[in-house]
Tab-separated table of C-alpha atoms and ligand atoms in Angstrom:
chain	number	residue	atom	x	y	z
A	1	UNK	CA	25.930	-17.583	-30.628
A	2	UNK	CA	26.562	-18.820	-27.208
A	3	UNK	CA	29.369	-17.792	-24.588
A	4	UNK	CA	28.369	-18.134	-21.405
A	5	UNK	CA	26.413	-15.778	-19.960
A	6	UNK	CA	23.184	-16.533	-21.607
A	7	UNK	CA	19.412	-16.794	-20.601
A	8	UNK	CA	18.156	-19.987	-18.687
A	9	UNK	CA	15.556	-21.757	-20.759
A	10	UNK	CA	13.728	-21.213	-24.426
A	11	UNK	CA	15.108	-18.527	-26.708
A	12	UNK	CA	19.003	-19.693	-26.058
A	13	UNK	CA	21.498	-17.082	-27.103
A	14	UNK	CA	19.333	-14.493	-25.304
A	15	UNK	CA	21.881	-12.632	-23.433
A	16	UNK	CA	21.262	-11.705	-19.541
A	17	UNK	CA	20.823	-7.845	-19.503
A	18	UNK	CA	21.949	-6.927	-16.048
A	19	UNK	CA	20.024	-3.996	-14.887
A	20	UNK	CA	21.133	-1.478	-12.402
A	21	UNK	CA	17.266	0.057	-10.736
A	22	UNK	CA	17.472	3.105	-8.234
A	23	UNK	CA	14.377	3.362	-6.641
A	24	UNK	CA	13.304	6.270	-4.541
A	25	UNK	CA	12.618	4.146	-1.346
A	26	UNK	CA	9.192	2.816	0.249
A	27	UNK	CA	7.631	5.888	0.784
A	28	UNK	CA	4.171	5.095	-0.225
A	29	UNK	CA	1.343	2.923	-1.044
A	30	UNK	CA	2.169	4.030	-4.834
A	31	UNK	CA	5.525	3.353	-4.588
A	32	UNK	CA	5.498	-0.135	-3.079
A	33	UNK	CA	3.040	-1.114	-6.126
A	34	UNK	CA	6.008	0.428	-8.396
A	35	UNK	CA	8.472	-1.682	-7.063
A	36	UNK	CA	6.229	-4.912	-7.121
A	37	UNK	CA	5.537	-3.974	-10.843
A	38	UNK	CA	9.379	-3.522	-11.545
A	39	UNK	CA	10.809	-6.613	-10.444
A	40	UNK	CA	8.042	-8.651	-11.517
A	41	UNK	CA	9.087	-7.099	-15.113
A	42	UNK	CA	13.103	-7.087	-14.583
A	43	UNK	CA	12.921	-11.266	-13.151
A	44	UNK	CA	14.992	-13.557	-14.806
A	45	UNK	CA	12.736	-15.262	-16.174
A	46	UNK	CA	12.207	-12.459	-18.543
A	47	UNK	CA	15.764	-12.131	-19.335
A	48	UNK	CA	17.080	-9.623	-16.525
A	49	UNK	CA	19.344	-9.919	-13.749
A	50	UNK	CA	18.251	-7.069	-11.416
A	51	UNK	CA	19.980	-5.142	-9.231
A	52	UNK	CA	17.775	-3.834	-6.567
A	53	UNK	CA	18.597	0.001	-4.542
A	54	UNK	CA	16.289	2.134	-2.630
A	55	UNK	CA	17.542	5.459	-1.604
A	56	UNK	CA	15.093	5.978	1.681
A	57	UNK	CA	14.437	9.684	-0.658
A	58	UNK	CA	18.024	10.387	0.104
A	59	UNK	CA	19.053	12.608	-3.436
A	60	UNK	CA	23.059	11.726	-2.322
A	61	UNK	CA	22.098	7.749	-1.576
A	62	UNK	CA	20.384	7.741	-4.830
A	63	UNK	CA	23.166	9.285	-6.301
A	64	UNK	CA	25.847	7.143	-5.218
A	65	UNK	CA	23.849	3.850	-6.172
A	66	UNK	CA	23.624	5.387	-9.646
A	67	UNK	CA	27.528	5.604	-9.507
A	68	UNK	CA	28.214	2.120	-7.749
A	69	UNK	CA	25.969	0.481	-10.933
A	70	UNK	CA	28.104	2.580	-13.010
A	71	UNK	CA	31.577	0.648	-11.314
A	72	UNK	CA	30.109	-2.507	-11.871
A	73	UNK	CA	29.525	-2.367	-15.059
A	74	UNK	CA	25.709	-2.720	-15.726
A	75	UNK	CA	23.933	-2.896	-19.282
A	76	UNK	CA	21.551	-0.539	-18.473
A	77	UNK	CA	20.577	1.717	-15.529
A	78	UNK	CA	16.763	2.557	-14.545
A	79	UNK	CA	16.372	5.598	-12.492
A	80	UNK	CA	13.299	7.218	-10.690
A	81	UNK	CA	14.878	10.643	-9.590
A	82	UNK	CA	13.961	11.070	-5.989
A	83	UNK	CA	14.195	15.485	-7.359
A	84	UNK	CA	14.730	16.783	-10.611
A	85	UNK	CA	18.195	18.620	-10.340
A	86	UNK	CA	21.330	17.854	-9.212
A	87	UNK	CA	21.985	14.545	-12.237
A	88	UNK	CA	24.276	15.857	-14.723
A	89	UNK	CA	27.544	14.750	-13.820
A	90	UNK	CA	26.501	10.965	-13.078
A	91	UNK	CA	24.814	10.915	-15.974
A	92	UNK	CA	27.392	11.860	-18.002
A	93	UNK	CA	29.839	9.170	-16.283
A	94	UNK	CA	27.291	6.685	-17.336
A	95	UNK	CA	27.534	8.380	-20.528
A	96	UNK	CA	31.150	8.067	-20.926
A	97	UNK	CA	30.709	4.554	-19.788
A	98	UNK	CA	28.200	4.078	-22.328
A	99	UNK	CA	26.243	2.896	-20.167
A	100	UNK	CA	22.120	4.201	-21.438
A	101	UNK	CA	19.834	5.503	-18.602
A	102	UNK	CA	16.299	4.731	-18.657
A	103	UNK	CA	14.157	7.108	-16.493
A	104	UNK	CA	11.208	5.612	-14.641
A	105	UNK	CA	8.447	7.661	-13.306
A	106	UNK	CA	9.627	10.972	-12.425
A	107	UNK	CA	11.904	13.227	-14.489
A	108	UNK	CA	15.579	15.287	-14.149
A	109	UNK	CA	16.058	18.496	-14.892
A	110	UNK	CA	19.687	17.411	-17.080
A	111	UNK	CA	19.895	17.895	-20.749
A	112	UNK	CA	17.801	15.323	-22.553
A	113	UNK	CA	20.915	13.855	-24.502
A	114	UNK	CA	22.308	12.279	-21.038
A	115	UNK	CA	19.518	9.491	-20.551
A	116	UNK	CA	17.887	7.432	-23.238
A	117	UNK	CA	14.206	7.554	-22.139
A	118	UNK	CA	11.721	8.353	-20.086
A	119	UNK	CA	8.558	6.101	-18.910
A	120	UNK	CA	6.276	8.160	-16.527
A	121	UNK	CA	2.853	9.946	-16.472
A	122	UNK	CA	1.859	13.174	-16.783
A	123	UNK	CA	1.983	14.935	-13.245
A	124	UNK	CA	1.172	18.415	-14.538
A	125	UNK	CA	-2.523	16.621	-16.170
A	126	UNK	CA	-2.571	15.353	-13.057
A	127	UNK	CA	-2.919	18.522	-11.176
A	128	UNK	CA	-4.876	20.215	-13.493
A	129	UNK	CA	-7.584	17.235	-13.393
A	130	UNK	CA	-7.639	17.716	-9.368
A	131	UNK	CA	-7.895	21.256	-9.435
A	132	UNK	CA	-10.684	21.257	-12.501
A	133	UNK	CA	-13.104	19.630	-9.800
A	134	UNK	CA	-11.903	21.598	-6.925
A	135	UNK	CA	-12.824	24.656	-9.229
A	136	UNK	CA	-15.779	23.141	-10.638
A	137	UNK	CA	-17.453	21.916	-7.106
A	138	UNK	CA	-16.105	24.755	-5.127
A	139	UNK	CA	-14.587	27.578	-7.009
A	140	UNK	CA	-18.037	30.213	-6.924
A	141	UNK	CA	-18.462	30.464	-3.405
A	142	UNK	CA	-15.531	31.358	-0.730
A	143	UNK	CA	-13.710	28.391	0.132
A	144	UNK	CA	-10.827	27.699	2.186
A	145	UNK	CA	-8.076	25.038	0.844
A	146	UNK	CA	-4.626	23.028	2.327
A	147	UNK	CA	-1.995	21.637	-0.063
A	148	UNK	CA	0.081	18.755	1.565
A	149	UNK	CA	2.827	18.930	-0.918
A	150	UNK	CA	5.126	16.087	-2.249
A	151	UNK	CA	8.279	15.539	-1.971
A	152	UNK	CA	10.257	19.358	-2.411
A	153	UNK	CA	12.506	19.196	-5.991
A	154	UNK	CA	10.642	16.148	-7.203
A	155	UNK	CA	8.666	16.585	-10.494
A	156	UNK	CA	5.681	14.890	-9.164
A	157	UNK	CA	5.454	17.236	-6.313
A	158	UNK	CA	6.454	20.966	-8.548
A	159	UNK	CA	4.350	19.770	-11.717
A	160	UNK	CA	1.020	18.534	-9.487
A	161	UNK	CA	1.540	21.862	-7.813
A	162	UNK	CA	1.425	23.806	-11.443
A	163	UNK	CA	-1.239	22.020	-13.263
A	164	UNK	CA	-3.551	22.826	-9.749
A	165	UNK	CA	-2.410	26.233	-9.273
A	166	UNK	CA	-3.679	26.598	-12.808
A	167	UNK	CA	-6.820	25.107	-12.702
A	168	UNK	CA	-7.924	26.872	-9.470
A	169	UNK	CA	-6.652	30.645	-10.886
A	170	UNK	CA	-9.284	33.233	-11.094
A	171	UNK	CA	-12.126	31.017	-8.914
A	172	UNK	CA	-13.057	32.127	-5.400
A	173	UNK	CA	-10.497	29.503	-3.970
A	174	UNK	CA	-8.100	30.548	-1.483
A	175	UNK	CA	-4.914	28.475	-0.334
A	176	UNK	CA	-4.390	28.959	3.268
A	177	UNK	CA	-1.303	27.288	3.381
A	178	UNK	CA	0.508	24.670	1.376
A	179	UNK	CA	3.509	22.165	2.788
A	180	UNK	CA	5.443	19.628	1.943
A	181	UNK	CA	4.819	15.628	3.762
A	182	UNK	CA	7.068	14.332	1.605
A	183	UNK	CA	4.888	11.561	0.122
A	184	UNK	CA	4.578	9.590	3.541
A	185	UNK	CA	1.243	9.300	5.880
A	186	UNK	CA	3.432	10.059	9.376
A	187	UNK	CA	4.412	13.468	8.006
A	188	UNK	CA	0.376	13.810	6.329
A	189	UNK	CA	-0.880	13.658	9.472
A	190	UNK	CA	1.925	16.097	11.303
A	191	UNK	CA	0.927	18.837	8.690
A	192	UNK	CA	-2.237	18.612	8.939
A	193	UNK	CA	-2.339	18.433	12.347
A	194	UNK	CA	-0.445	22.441	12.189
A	195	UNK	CA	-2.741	23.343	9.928
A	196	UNK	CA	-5.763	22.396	12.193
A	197	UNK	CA	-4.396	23.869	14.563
A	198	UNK	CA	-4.044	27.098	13.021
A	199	UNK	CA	-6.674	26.876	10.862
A	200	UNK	CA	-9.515	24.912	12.485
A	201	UNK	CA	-12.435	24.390	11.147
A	202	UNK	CA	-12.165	27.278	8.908
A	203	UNK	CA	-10.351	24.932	6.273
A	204	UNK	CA	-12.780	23.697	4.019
A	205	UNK	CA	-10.651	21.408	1.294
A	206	UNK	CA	-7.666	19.608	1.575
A	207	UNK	CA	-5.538	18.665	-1.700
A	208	UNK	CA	-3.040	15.917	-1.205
A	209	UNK	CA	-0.309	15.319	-4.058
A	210	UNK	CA	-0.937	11.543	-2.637
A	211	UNK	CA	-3.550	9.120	-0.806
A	212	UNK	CA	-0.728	8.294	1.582
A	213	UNK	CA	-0.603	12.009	2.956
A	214	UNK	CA	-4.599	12.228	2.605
A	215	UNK	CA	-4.640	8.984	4.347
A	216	UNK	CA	-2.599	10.172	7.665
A	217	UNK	CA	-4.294	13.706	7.457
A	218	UNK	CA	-7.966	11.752	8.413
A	219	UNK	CA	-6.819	10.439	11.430
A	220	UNK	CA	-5.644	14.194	12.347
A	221	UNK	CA	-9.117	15.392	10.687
A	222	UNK	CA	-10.780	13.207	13.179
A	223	UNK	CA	-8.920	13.921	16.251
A	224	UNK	CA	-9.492	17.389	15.357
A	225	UNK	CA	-13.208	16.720	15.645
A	226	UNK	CA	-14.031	16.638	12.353
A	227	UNK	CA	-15.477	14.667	9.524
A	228	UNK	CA	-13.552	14.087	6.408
A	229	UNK	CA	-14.986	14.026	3.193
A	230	UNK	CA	-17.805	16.186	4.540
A	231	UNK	CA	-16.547	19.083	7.107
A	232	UNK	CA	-13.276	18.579	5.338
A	233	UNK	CA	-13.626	17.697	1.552
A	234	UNK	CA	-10.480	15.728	0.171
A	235	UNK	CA	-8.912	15.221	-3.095
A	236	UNK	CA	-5.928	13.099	-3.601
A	237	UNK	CA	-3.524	11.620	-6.660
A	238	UNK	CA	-2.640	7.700	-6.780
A	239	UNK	CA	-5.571	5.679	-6.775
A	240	UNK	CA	-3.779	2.549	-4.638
A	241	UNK	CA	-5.921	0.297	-3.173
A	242	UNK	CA	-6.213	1.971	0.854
A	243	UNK	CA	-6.948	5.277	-0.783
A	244	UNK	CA	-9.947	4.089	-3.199
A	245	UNK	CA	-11.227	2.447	0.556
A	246	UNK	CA	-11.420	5.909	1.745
A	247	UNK	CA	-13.298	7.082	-1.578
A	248	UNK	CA	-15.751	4.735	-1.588
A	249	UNK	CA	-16.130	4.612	2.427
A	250	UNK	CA	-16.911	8.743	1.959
A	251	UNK	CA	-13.749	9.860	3.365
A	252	UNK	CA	-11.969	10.742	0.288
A	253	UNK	CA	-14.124	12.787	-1.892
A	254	UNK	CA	-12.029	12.825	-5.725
A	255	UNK	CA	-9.085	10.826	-6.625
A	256	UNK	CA	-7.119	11.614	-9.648
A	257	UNK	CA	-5.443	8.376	-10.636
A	258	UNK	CA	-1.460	8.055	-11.263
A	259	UNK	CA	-0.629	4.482	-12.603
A	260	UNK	CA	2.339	2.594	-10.432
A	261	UNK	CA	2.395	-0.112	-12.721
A	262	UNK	CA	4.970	0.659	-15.411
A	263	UNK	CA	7.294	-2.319	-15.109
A	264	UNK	CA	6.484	-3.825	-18.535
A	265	UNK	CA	6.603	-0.841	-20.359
A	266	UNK	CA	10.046	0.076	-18.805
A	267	UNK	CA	11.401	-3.467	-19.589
A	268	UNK	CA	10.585	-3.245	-23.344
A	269	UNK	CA	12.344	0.033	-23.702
A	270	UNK	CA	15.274	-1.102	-21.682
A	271	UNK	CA	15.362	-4.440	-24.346
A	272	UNK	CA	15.409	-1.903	-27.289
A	273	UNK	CA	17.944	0.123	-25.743
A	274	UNK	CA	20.306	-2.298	-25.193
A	275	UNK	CA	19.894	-3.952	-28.621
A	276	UNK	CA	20.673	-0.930	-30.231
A	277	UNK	CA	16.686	-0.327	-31.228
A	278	UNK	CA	15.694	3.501	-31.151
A	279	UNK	CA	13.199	4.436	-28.896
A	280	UNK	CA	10.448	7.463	-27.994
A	281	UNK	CA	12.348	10.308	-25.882
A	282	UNK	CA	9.500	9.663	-23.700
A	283	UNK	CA	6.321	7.131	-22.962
A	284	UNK	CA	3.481	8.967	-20.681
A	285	UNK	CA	1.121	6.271	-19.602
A	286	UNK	CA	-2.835	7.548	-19.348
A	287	UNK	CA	-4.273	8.095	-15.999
A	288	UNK	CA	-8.262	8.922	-15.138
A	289	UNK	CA	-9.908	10.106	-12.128
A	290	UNK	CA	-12.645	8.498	-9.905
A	291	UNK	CA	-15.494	10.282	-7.613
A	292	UNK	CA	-16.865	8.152	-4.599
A	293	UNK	CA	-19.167	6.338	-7.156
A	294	UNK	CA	-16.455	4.948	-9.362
A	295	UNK	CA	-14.597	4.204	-6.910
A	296	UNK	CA	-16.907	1.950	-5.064
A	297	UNK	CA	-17.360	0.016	-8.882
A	298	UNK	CA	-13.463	0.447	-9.642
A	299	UNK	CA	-12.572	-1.423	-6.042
A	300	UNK	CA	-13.255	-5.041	-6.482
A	301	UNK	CA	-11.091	-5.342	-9.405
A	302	UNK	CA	-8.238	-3.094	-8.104
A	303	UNK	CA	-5.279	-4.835	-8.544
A	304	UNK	CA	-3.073	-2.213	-5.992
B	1	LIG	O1	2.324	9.860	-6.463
B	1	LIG	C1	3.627	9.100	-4.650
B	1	LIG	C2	4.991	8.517	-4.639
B	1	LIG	O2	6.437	9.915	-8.185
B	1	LIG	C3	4.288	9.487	-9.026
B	1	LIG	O3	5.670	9.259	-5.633
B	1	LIG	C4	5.251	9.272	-7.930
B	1	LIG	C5	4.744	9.697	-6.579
B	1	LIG	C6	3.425	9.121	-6.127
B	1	LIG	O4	5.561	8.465	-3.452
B	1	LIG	O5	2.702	8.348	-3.939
């Protein structure tokens, strides 16, 4: 063994796996604990020579870093697909280039052949789990509810949307309105500041597909007036650290979690792709939920 491209230190003919990672861009509380979690995983020290893109959730930026990893030749690319479509032709030049894609977090909506794995959780569950206590606290008397959507395209966003639609059907739950903030507390608090002020106080529940947008919506809510988490109940998906604060401060009222911290697990996969190992088509990592309660236990040892 040997040649020169080997890893500092210990196991000796290790070879540095260079690792292409398109990232969606800092959008979020979640997503800055995701990044953390992936180059703490991807350091050299563990092997890995990293090389670091964030789109700013531009699908043709994140695109085009996909194909400049592909020119230089990577080992292995690691993509978290700012939206679902619009992937098959760059992953089929990685193909070509044999050059395995490993998707982190969200999904694509390309043939399962053109990437080697997936590492992610299950949005859909997600959803469902938010709308199960929507239904269950509020679904026998007529209530009034906001959806501040995800990003538009992304799987997070359309499969959240699903599992809640489903979980609410048939109760005495209407949706007043539902729009996207694309995942960022600014544009949170812009849409719910329309919807107060078409709505007013006749809105009753708000669901969030993230703290961040939940987070910008109170100071709206309270501009408006109003208290959140009681003239306004809110339910959210993350579970980062700020978020939990609201829960346990009575702001927040339900927070399905959505684990950021998926670095490891991605890491090991992208090791057994390389070598040549097989590998599961996809790894879903468990999330659980937390009322005000649990989150006021959960928070001390909170690590994001
Ligand atoms: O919920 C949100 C982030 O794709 C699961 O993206 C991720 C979502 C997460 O911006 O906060």
């Amino acid at each position: 063994a040997g040649g020169g491209n080997t890893a500092g230190g210990g196991g000796g003919d290790d070879k540095v796996i260079t690792v292409g990672f398109a990232q969606t861009g800092s959008e979020s509380g979640w997503r800055s604990a995701n990044t953390e979690s992936m180059k703490e995983a991807f350091s050299e020290a563990n092997g890995f020579n990293l090389i670091f893109n964030a789109a700013d959730n531009k699908p043709e930026a994140q695109i085009a870093a996909v194909r400049s990893f592909i020119n230089q030749g990577v080992d292995a690319i690691v993509l978290a697909p700012i939206v679902t479509d619009g992937w098959d032709d760059v992953l089929k030049e990685a193909k070509d280039a044999n050059i395995p894609v490993i998707l982190e977090d969200r999904t694509v909506s390309a043939p399962e052949d053109l990437y080697a794995s997936w590492v992610g959780l299950d949005f859909k569950k997600e959803g469902e789990t938010a709308g199960k206590w929507v239904a269950d606290n509020f679904g026998k008397t007529p209530t009034n509810l906001v959806v501040l959507e995800g990003t538009t395209g992304s799987s997070a966003a359309t499969d959240r949307a699903a599992g809640f639609d489903e979980a609410i059907k048939g109760t005495d739950i209407k949706v007043l309105d539902s729009q996207t903030g694309n995942f960022t507390r600014a544009e949170g608090k812009t849409v719910m500041e329309g919807f107060l002020q078409k709505y007013g106080s006749t809105i009753n529940v708000l669901f969030a597909h993230n703290d961040d947008m939940g987070l910008g919506a109170l100071d709206a809510i309270k501009a408006a007036g109003l208290k959140p988490g009681t003239d306004i109940k809110i339910v959210t998906i993350d579970a980062v650290k700020d978020g939990m604060t609201a829960l346990a401060d009575g702001e927040f009222n339900y927070i399905v979690e959505c684990n950021p911290l998926l670095g490891d697990k991605v890491a090991e996969v992208v090791k057994k792709v390389v070598a040549g190992e097989s590998v599961d088509k996809s790894y879903i990592v468990e999330d659980q939920a937390f009322d005000q309660e649990q989150a006021k236990a959960a928070l001390p040892d909170r690590k994001y």
